[in-house]
mmCIF file of C-alpha atoms and ligand atoms in Angstrom:
data_model
loop_
_atom_site.group_PDB
_atom_site.id
_atom_site.type_symbol
_atom_site.label_atom_id
_atom_site.label_comp_id
_atom_site.label_asym_id
_atom_site.label_seq_id
_atom_site.Cartn_x
_atom_site.Cartn_y
_atom_site.Cartn_z
ATOM 1 C CA MET A 28 85.511 97.095 6.906
ATOM 2 C CA ARG A 29 84.550 94.664 9.632
ATOM 3 C CA TRP A 30 86.057 91.685 11.444
ATOM 4 C CA THR A 31 83.530 88.869 11.107
ATOM 5 C CA ALA A 32 83.465 85.800 13.349
ATOM 6 C CA CYS A 33 83.492 82.672 11.165
ATOM 7 C CA GLU A 34 83.457 78.914 11.590
ATOM 8 C CA LEU A 35 85.148 77.611 8.442
ATOM 9 C CA HIS A 36 84.797 73.826 8.753
ATOM 10 C CA ALA A 37 81.501 72.063 9.498
ATOM 11 C CA HIS A 38 79.456 69.082 8.350
ATOM 12 C CA THR A 39 75.779 68.191 8.107
ATOM 13 C CA LEU A 40 73.734 65.038 7.534
ATOM 14 C CA HIS A 41 74.646 65.355 3.869
ATOM 15 C CA SER A 42 78.026 63.849 4.739
ATOM 16 C CA ASP A 43 78.808 62.372 8.161
ATOM 17 C CA GLY A 44 77.514 65.182 10.380
ATOM 18 C CA LYS A 45 74.603 64.808 12.804
ATOM 19 C CA MET A 46 72.908 68.162 12.128
ATOM 20 C CA THR A 47 70.688 69.571 9.426
ATOM 21 C CA LEU A 48 71.933 72.819 7.901
ATOM 22 C CA LEU A 49 69.410 74.781 9.968
ATOM 23 C CA GLU A 50 70.536 73.068 13.173
ATOM 24 C CA LEU A 51 74.166 73.784 12.305
ATOM 25 C CA ALA A 52 73.486 77.429 11.453
ATOM 26 C CA SER A 53 71.408 77.923 14.630
ATOM 27 C CA ALA A 54 74.095 76.312 16.822
ATOM 28 C CA ALA A 55 76.771 78.503 15.196
ATOM 29 C CA ALA A 56 74.682 81.648 15.777
ATOM 30 C CA LYS A 57 74.276 80.691 19.445
ATOM 31 C CA LEU A 58 78.065 80.523 19.740
ATOM 32 C CA GLY A 59 78.410 84.073 18.449
ATOM 33 C CA PHE A 60 79.447 83.233 14.908
ATOM 34 C CA GLU A 61 78.315 85.564 12.148
ATOM 35 C CA CYS A 62 78.993 83.062 9.409
ATOM 36 C CA VAL A 63 79.583 79.347 9.059
ATOM 37 C CA ALA A 64 81.035 77.471 6.088
ATOM 38 C CA LEU A 65 79.386 74.215 5.141
ATOM 39 C CA THR A 66 82.229 71.899 4.102
ATOM 40 C CA ASP A 67 80.634 68.477 3.737
ATOM 41 C CA HIS A 68 82.755 65.641 2.401
ATOM 42 C CA ASN A 69 82.696 65.608 -1.407
ATOM 43 C CA THR A 70 79.186 67.020 -1.729
ATOM 44 C CA MET A 71 77.477 70.395 -1.801
ATOM 45 C CA SER A 72 73.961 68.967 -1.650
ATOM 46 C CA GLY A 73 73.474 70.298 1.902
ATOM 47 C CA LEU A 74 73.442 73.831 0.529
ATOM 48 C CA ALA A 75 70.076 73.356 -1.164
ATOM 49 C CA ASP A 76 68.407 74.807 1.967
ATOM 50 C CA LYS A 77 70.943 77.632 2.352
ATOM 51 C CA GLU A 78 68.694 80.692 1.976
ATOM 52 C CA ALA A 79 65.975 79.364 4.277
ATOM 53 C CA ALA A 80 68.519 78.323 6.928
ATOM 54 C CA GLU A 81 70.253 81.714 6.745
ATOM 55 C CA ARG A 82 66.944 83.508 7.177
ATOM 56 C CA GLN A 83 65.781 81.380 10.092
ATOM 57 C CA ALA A 84 69.107 81.245 11.949
ATOM 58 C CA GLY A 85 70.080 84.838 11.177
ATOM 59 C CA ILE A 86 73.590 83.923 10.087
ATOM 60 C CA ALA A 87 75.446 83.786 6.762
ATOM 61 C CA ILE A 88 76.368 80.385 5.307
ATOM 62 C CA LEU A 89 79.472 80.146 3.136
ATOM 63 C CA PRO A 90 79.371 77.548 0.385
ATOM 64 C CA GLY A 91 82.205 75.063 0.622
ATOM 65 C CA MET A 92 83.254 71.442 0.355
ATOM 66 C CA GLU A 93 85.915 69.249 1.897
ATOM 67 C CA TRP A 94 87.733 67.183 -0.705
ATOM 68 C CA THR A 95 87.953 63.934 1.176
ATOM 69 C CA THR A 96 90.492 61.647 -0.452
ATOM 70 C CA PHE A 97 92.882 58.863 0.527
ATOM 71 C CA HIS A 98 95.842 61.271 0.347
ATOM 72 C CA GLY A 99 94.555 64.212 2.314
ATOM 73 C CA HIS A 100 91.577 66.431 3.077
ATOM 74 C CA MET A 101 91.379 69.803 1.359
ATOM 75 C CA VAL A 102 88.887 72.425 2.479
ATOM 76 C CA THR A 103 87.416 74.721 -0.134
ATOM 77 C CA VAL A 104 85.303 77.792 0.591
ATOM 78 C CA GLY A 105 83.486 80.362 -1.545
ATOM 79 C CA LEU A 106 82.735 78.095 -4.488
ATOM 80 C CA ALA A 107 80.044 79.191 -6.886
ATOM 81 C CA GLU A 108 79.459 75.565 -7.881
ATOM 82 C CA TYR A 109 80.528 71.995 -7.236
ATOM 83 C CA VAL A 110 84.057 71.072 -8.338
ATOM 84 C CA ASP A 111 84.706 67.418 -9.059
ATOM 85 C CA TRP A 112 87.320 65.961 -6.714
ATOM 86 C CA ARG A 113 87.482 62.420 -8.079
ATOM 87 C CA GLU A 114 90.523 62.852 -10.314
ATOM 88 C CA ALA A 115 92.726 63.935 -7.393
ATOM 89 C CA ASN A 116 95.839 61.812 -6.924
ATOM 90 C CA THR A 117 99.102 62.458 -5.125
ATOM 91 C CA GLY A 118 100.726 64.037 -8.195
ATOM 92 C CA ASN A 119 98.001 66.396 -9.440
ATOM 93 C CA ILE A 120 96.459 68.237 -6.491
ATOM 94 C CA HIS A 121 97.449 71.525 -8.141
ATOM 95 C CA ASP A 122 95.003 70.817 -10.982
ATOM 96 C CA GLY A 123 92.268 70.476 -8.381
ATOM 97 C CA VAL A 124 93.244 73.742 -6.732
ATOM 98 C CA SER A 125 93.183 75.480 -10.128
ATOM 99 C CA ALA A 126 89.671 74.171 -10.742
ATOM 100 C CA VAL A 127 88.570 75.485 -7.325
ATOM 101 C CA HIS A 128 90.116 78.896 -8.069
ATOM 102 C CA ALA A 129 88.433 78.999 -11.498
ATOM 103 C CA ARG A 130 85.047 78.777 -9.747
ATOM 104 C CA GLY A 131 85.779 81.556 -7.279
ATOM 105 C CA GLY A 132 86.823 79.372 -4.366
ATOM 106 C CA VAL A 133 89.872 79.175 -2.146
ATOM 107 C CA ALA A 134 91.622 76.007 -1.019
ATOM 108 C CA GLY A 135 93.372 75.062 2.191
ATOM 109 C CA LEU A 136 94.959 72.055 3.841
ATOM 110 C CA ALA A 137 92.520 70.615 6.403
ATOM 111 C CA HIS A 138 94.031 69.270 9.654
ATOM 112 C CA PRO A 139 97.230 68.249 7.738
ATOM 113 C CA PHE A 140 98.827 66.258 10.580
ATOM 114 C CA ARG A 141 95.796 64.509 12.020
ATOM 115 C CA ILE A 142 96.500 60.808 12.340
ATOM 116 C CA GLY A 143 95.519 59.003 9.126
ATOM 117 C CA SER A 144 94.487 55.400 8.437
ATOM 118 C CA PRO A 145 93.138 53.414 10.117
ATOM 119 C CA ALA A 146 91.980 56.117 12.586
ATOM 120 C CA CYS A 147 90.851 58.600 9.943
ATOM 121 C CA THR A 148 91.184 57.635 6.310
ATOM 122 C CA GLY A 149 93.152 60.209 4.340
ATOM 123 C CA CYS A 150 93.224 62.714 7.214
ATOM 124 C CA TYR A 151 97.013 63.046 7.023
ATOM 125 C CA TRP A 152 98.201 65.289 4.168
ATOM 126 C CA GLU A 153 100.323 63.346 1.649
ATOM 127 C CA TYR A 154 99.889 65.318 -1.548
ATOM 128 C CA GLU A 155 103.017 66.324 -3.437
ATOM 129 C CA MET A 156 103.255 70.107 -3.249
ATOM 130 C CA GLU A 157 104.975 71.724 -6.199
ATOM 131 C CA ASP A 158 104.186 75.315 -5.367
ATOM 132 C CA TRP A 159 102.823 76.401 -2.013
ATOM 133 C CA ASN A 160 101.757 79.697 -3.561
ATOM 134 C CA ASP A 161 98.909 77.790 -5.178
ATOM 135 C CA PHE A 162 97.301 77.194 -1.811
ATOM 136 C CA ASP A 163 95.405 79.890 0.024
ATOM 137 C CA TYR A 164 95.595 78.652 3.593
ATOM 138 C CA ILE A 165 96.536 76.025 6.138
ATOM 139 C CA GLU A 166 93.986 75.029 8.775
ATOM 140 C CA ALA A 167 96.461 75.416 11.632
ATOM 141 C CA TRP A 168 93.971 74.858 14.438
ATOM 142 C CA SER A 169 91.494 71.982 14.134
ATOM 143 C CA GLY A 170 88.936 70.802 16.685
ATOM 144 C CA THR A 171 88.140 72.224 20.130
ATOM 145 C CA PHE A 172 90.806 73.548 22.536
ATOM 146 C CA ALA A 173 92.915 73.551 19.387
ATOM 147 C CA PRO A 174 96.121 75.290 20.544
ATOM 148 C CA ILE A 175 97.114 72.522 22.961
ATOM 149 C CA LYS A 176 96.845 69.660 20.454
ATOM 150 C CA THR A 177 100.089 68.259 19.076
ATOM 151 C CA ASP A 178 98.888 67.775 15.494
ATOM 152 C CA ASN A 179 97.848 71.445 15.467
ATOM 153 C CA ALA A 180 101.256 72.457 16.817
ATOM 154 C CA ARG A 181 102.789 70.694 13.818
ATOM 155 C CA ALA A 182 100.391 72.446 11.421
ATOM 156 C CA PHE A 183 101.186 75.807 13.025
ATOM 157 C CA SER A 184 104.922 75.105 12.623
ATOM 158 C CA LEU A 185 104.380 74.140 8.999
ATOM 159 C CA TRP A 186 102.683 77.504 8.431
ATOM 160 C CA THR A 187 105.546 79.350 10.142
ATOM 161 C CA ASP A 188 108.114 77.420 8.065
ATOM 162 C CA LYS A 189 106.313 78.384 4.865
ATOM 163 C CA LEU A 190 106.226 82.048 5.918
ATOM 164 C CA ASN A 191 109.978 81.830 6.602
ATOM 165 C CA GLU A 192 110.484 80.365 3.131
ATOM 166 C CA GLY A 193 108.766 83.428 1.675
ATOM 167 C CA TYR A 194 105.300 82.091 0.907
ATOM 168 C CA ARG A 195 102.325 84.287 1.711
ATOM 169 C CA LEU A 196 99.847 81.810 3.097
ATOM 170 C CA ALA A 197 96.961 82.347 5.481
ATOM 171 C CA ALA A 198 96.369 80.269 8.615
ATOM 172 C CA THR A 199 92.882 79.541 9.903
ATOM 173 C CA SER A 200 91.015 77.513 12.479
ATOM 174 C CA GLY A 201 88.208 75.069 11.805
ATOM 175 C CA ARG A 202 86.334 72.996 14.318
ATOM 176 C CA ASP A 203 85.568 70.167 11.899
ATOM 177 C CA TRP A 204 82.183 70.306 13.513
ATOM 178 C CA HIS A 205 80.048 67.202 13.213
ATOM 179 C CA ASP A 206 77.461 67.192 16.000
ATOM 180 C CA ALA A 207 75.347 69.557 18.042
ATOM 181 C CA ALA A 208 76.539 68.301 21.449
ATOM 182 C CA GLU A 209 77.745 71.177 23.593
ATOM 183 C CA THR A 210 81.358 71.240 24.658
ATOM 184 C CA GLU A 211 83.115 72.738 27.645
ATOM 185 C CA GLU A 212 86.308 73.077 25.632
ATOM 186 C CA PRO A 213 87.376 76.444 24.197
ATOM 187 C CA ILE A 214 86.109 77.028 20.666
ATOM 188 C CA SER A 215 88.277 78.703 18.025
ATOM 189 C CA VAL A 216 87.015 81.536 15.894
ATOM 190 C CA THR A 217 88.499 82.611 12.580
ATOM 191 C CA TYR A 218 87.876 86.331 12.181
ATOM 192 C CA LEU A 219 87.874 87.477 8.563
ATOM 193 C CA ARG A 220 88.211 91.132 7.677
ATOM 194 C CA LEU A 221 85.516 91.841 5.112
ATOM 195 C CA GLU A 222 86.260 94.988 3.139
ATOM 196 C CA ASP A 223 83.159 95.378 0.993
ATOM 197 C CA GLU A 224 79.911 94.337 2.593
ATOM 198 C CA SER A 225 77.885 95.127 -0.508
ATOM 199 C CA ARG A 226 79.361 92.022 -2.148
ATOM 200 C CA PRO A 227 78.020 88.516 -1.427
ATOM 201 C CA ILE A 228 79.613 87.272 1.791
ATOM 202 C CA GLY A 229 80.877 84.074 0.132
ATOM 203 C CA GLU A 230 82.966 86.126 -2.317
ATOM 204 C CA GLU A 231 84.162 88.480 0.402
ATOM 205 C CA ALA A 232 85.147 85.648 2.726
ATOM 206 C CA ALA A 233 87.091 83.946 -0.072
ATOM 207 C CA GLU A 234 88.840 87.240 -0.805
ATOM 208 C CA ALA A 235 89.751 87.677 2.880
ATOM 209 C CA LEU A 236 91.261 84.167 2.950
ATOM 210 C CA ARG A 237 93.085 84.778 -0.349
ATOM 211 C CA ARG A 238 94.601 87.983 1.031
ATOM 212 C CA GLY A 239 95.308 86.654 4.518
ATOM 213 C CA ARG A 240 92.989 89.116 6.274
ATOM 214 C CA VAL A 241 92.595 86.618 9.077
ATOM 215 C CA SER A 242 92.899 86.531 12.869
ATOM 216 C CA VAL A 243 92.329 83.374 14.923
ATOM 217 C CA THR A 244 91.435 83.099 18.604
ATOM 218 C CA ILE A 245 89.845 81.118 21.413
ATOM 219 C CA GLY A 246 89.100 84.409 23.206
ATOM 220 C CA PRO A 247 89.699 88.076 22.420
ATOM 221 C CA LEU A 248 90.215 89.419 18.906
ATOM 222 C CA VAL A 249 93.829 90.396 18.252
ATOM 223 C CA THR A 250 94.604 92.778 15.405
ATOM 224 C CA LEU A 251 97.837 94.160 14.016
ATOM 225 C CA GLU A 252 98.586 97.305 12.066
ATOM 226 C CA ALA A 253 101.847 98.835 10.945
ATOM 227 C CA GLN A 254 102.249 102.534 10.450
ATOM 228 C CA THR A 255 104.795 104.586 8.587
ATOM 229 C CA PRO A 256 104.655 108.361 8.242
ATOM 230 C CA ALA A 257 103.103 107.849 4.823
ATOM 231 C CA ALA A 258 100.732 104.941 5.174
ATOM 232 C CA SER A 259 99.196 102.328 7.378
ATOM 233 C CA TYR A 260 99.169 98.599 6.681
ATOM 234 C CA ARG A 261 96.963 95.849 8.005
ATOM 235 C CA ILE A 262 97.081 92.096 8.312
ATOM 236 C CA GLY A 263 97.658 90.584 4.869
ATOM 237 C CA ASP A 264 99.247 93.763 3.470
ATOM 238 C CA VAL A 265 102.787 94.092 2.121
ATOM 239 C CA ILE A 266 105.022 96.903 3.354
ATOM 240 C CA PRO A 267 107.345 98.045 0.556
ATOM 241 C CA VAL A 268 111.116 98.018 0.945
ATOM 242 C CA GLY A 269 112.537 101.329 1.908
ATOM 243 C CA GLU A 270 110.642 101.691 5.185
ATOM 244 C CA ARG A 271 113.419 101.351 7.784
ATOM 245 C CA THR A 272 111.184 101.482 10.814
ATOM 246 C CA VAL A 273 107.478 100.987 11.273
ATOM 247 C CA THR A 274 105.268 101.289 14.311
ATOM 248 C CA ALA A 275 103.427 98.049 14.978
ATOM 249 C CA ARG A 276 100.106 98.528 16.759
ATOM 250 C CA ILE A 277 98.666 95.414 18.344
ATOM 251 C CA GLY A 278 95.039 95.703 19.410
ATOM 252 C CA ILE A 279 93.380 93.247 21.794
ATOM 253 C CA ASP A 280 89.608 93.476 21.871
ATOM 254 C CA PHE A 281 88.272 91.737 24.968
ATOM 255 C CA SER A 282 84.660 92.675 24.175
ATOM 256 C CA VAL A 283 84.030 90.262 21.306
ATOM 257 C CA ARG A 284 81.488 87.425 21.710
ATOM 258 C CA GLN A 285 80.848 88.484 25.287
ATOM 259 C CA GLY A 286 79.959 85.706 27.690
ATOM 260 C CA LEU A 287 80.997 82.990 25.242
ATOM 261 C CA TRP A 288 84.572 82.606 26.458
ATOM 262 C CA THR A 289 86.495 83.247 29.671
ATOM 263 C CA LEU A 290 90.110 83.501 30.704
ATOM 264 C CA ALA A 291 90.476 82.225 34.256
ATOM 265 C CA ASP A 292 93.748 84.091 34.638
ATOM 266 C CA PRO A 293 93.797 87.738 33.474
ATOM 267 C CA ALA A 294 97.579 87.799 33.073
ATOM 268 C CA CYS A 295 98.471 87.470 29.400
ATOM 269 C CA ARG A 296 101.475 88.163 27.235
ATOM 270 C CA ILE A 297 101.408 89.817 23.859
ATOM 271 C CA ARG A 298 104.132 88.795 21.461
ATOM 272 C CA LEU A 299 105.257 90.208 18.128
ATOM 273 C CA SER A 300 106.791 87.317 16.168
ATOM 274 C CA SER A 301 108.631 87.348 12.858
ATOM 275 C CA ASN A 302 111.029 85.436 10.620
ATOM 276 C CA LYS A 303 113.751 86.822 12.890
ATOM 277 C CA GLY A 304 112.094 85.378 15.987
ATOM 278 C CA VAL A 305 110.283 87.255 18.741
ATOM 279 C CA LEU A 306 110.662 90.997 18.179
ATOM 280 C CA GLU A 307 109.050 92.013 21.442
ATOM 281 C CA GLU A 308 106.966 90.578 24.243
ATOM 282 C CA SER A 309 105.076 92.406 26.966
ATOM 283 C CA ALA A 310 102.529 91.786 29.686
ATOM 284 C CA VAL A 311 98.848 92.624 29.279
ATOM 285 C CA GLN A 312 95.927 92.165 31.647
ATOM 286 C CA ALA A 313 92.673 90.809 30.275
ATOM 287 C CA THR A 314 90.083 93.529 30.828
ATOM 288 C CA GLU A 315 86.692 94.341 29.405
ATOM 289 C CA GLY A 316 87.647 96.875 26.772
ATOM 290 C CA THR A 317 90.271 97.132 24.079
ATOM 291 C CA GLN A 318 93.972 97.436 24.758
ATOM 292 C CA GLU A 319 96.738 98.485 22.461
ATOM 293 C CA ALA A 320 100.487 97.934 22.437
ATOM 294 C CA ARG A 321 102.787 100.019 20.230
ATOM 295 C CA ILE A 322 106.177 98.673 19.211
ATOM 296 C CA THR A 323 108.809 100.316 17.037
ATOM 297 C CA VAL A 324 110.110 97.741 14.589
ATOM 298 C CA GLN A 325 113.391 97.847 12.664
ATOM 299 C CA THR A 326 112.510 96.322 9.328
ATOM 300 C CA GLU A 327 115.950 95.192 8.177
ATOM 301 C CA GLY A 328 115.894 91.485 7.358
ATOM 302 C CA LEU A 329 112.183 91.133 8.085
ATOM 303 C CA SER A 330 109.940 89.308 5.659
ATOM 304 C CA TRP A 331 106.877 88.939 7.885
ATOM 305 C CA MET A 332 105.537 89.640 11.367
ATOM 306 C CA ARG A 333 102.458 88.558 13.309
ATOM 307 C CA ALA A 334 100.974 89.191 16.754
ATOM 308 C CA GLU A 335 100.262 86.429 19.256
ATOM 309 C CA LEU A 336 98.456 86.415 22.599
ATOM 310 C CA TRP A 337 99.617 83.893 25.197
ATOM 311 C CA GLY A 338 98.132 83.081 28.583
ATOM 312 C CA ILE A 339 96.912 80.394 30.938
ATOM 313 C CA VAL A 340 93.785 78.522 29.870
ATOM 314 C CA ARG A 341 92.532 75.575 31.951
ATOM 315 C CA GLY A 342 95.825 75.588 33.821
ATOM 316 C CA VAL A 343 97.904 75.300 30.639
ATOM 317 C CA THR A 344 100.130 78.048 29.273
ATOM 318 C CA THR A 345 99.093 78.278 25.642
ATOM 319 C CA MET A 346 98.662 80.507 22.644
ATOM 320 C CA ILE A 347 95.238 82.128 22.910
ATOM 321 C CA ALA A 348 95.212 83.999 19.618
ATOM 322 C CA PHE A 349 97.340 84.779 16.587
ATOM 323 C CA THR A 350 97.015 87.160 13.697
ATOM 324 C CA ASN A 351 98.009 86.386 10.154
ATOM 325 C CA ALA A 352 101.093 88.127 8.853
ATOM 326 C CA ILE A 353 101.947 91.575 7.623
ATOM 327 C CA TYR A 354 104.673 91.117 4.999
ATOM 328 C CA PHE A 355 107.735 93.097 3.987
ATOM 329 C CA ASP A 356 108.912 93.221 0.422
HETATM 330 ZN ZN1 ZN B 1657 88.728 66.140 7.183
HETATM 331 ZN ZN1 ZN B 1658 85.842 67.813 8.031
#
């Protein structure tokens, strides 16, 4: 089991990106990513050089594609082969998702509230959603310095609303990376918990997204576990009814991707959020090692909980990291 730093949304010259696959993979490796998904618009032709680029850059490349349509952009990751997107219309997106699933992939809403035409054709999500269970994830954070952007705040709220309605959906970040120019802005990382490293990483990453084994950050890695006398549960797991109290353990690992991010202010707050609101909040100081907070949680009425790290970045109080949910059944 390992938390793996992933960039889940990137483009090359094969769509409208400025980089070759090798340039993309090398730039991602330099930023401390262990894998990068190639999600070109409506093509997988950029993956022809995958093995050579992986070898040279020393990083795993996840096969993917962004369905780029007039009614929304849908990111797909982990596909064994190309899935035709051209039949997609506002009433049948679920057929497309089924086709992606049939080929081993997962599907998520890309930047669902980014301004659409004429600024960005089809960027705004307009598909009719019959069953949110069909979808694997929502790209809650898009672009750089993602947590302060208003369209991302809307996407994050959409995710929270769906959790409150009882859906078990993952939330991710994706830079929607198009060019190699360096940025001073904080870069989001989607950490995926890979359970079986003997399997191909594309399959394992898709499985992690399917199961919600996901933690997102612009800094330290935040993890969440829940313990009962009998068992321990991790992000993406479901705690069965009957457990009246659990001990939530929030871990904050300040040692990840060292040197690639900074928090100007070491004062942070760790928050345990749920469908019943904030269960507990406490202060934590950013240090070099790993810190842990333990919280006793009464489970009555809970359907999900997640951990969040808040602090001051570039003078703005913002969410720095969030885990995906642990669920209660
Ligand atoms: Zn897009
Ligand atoms: Zn994109």
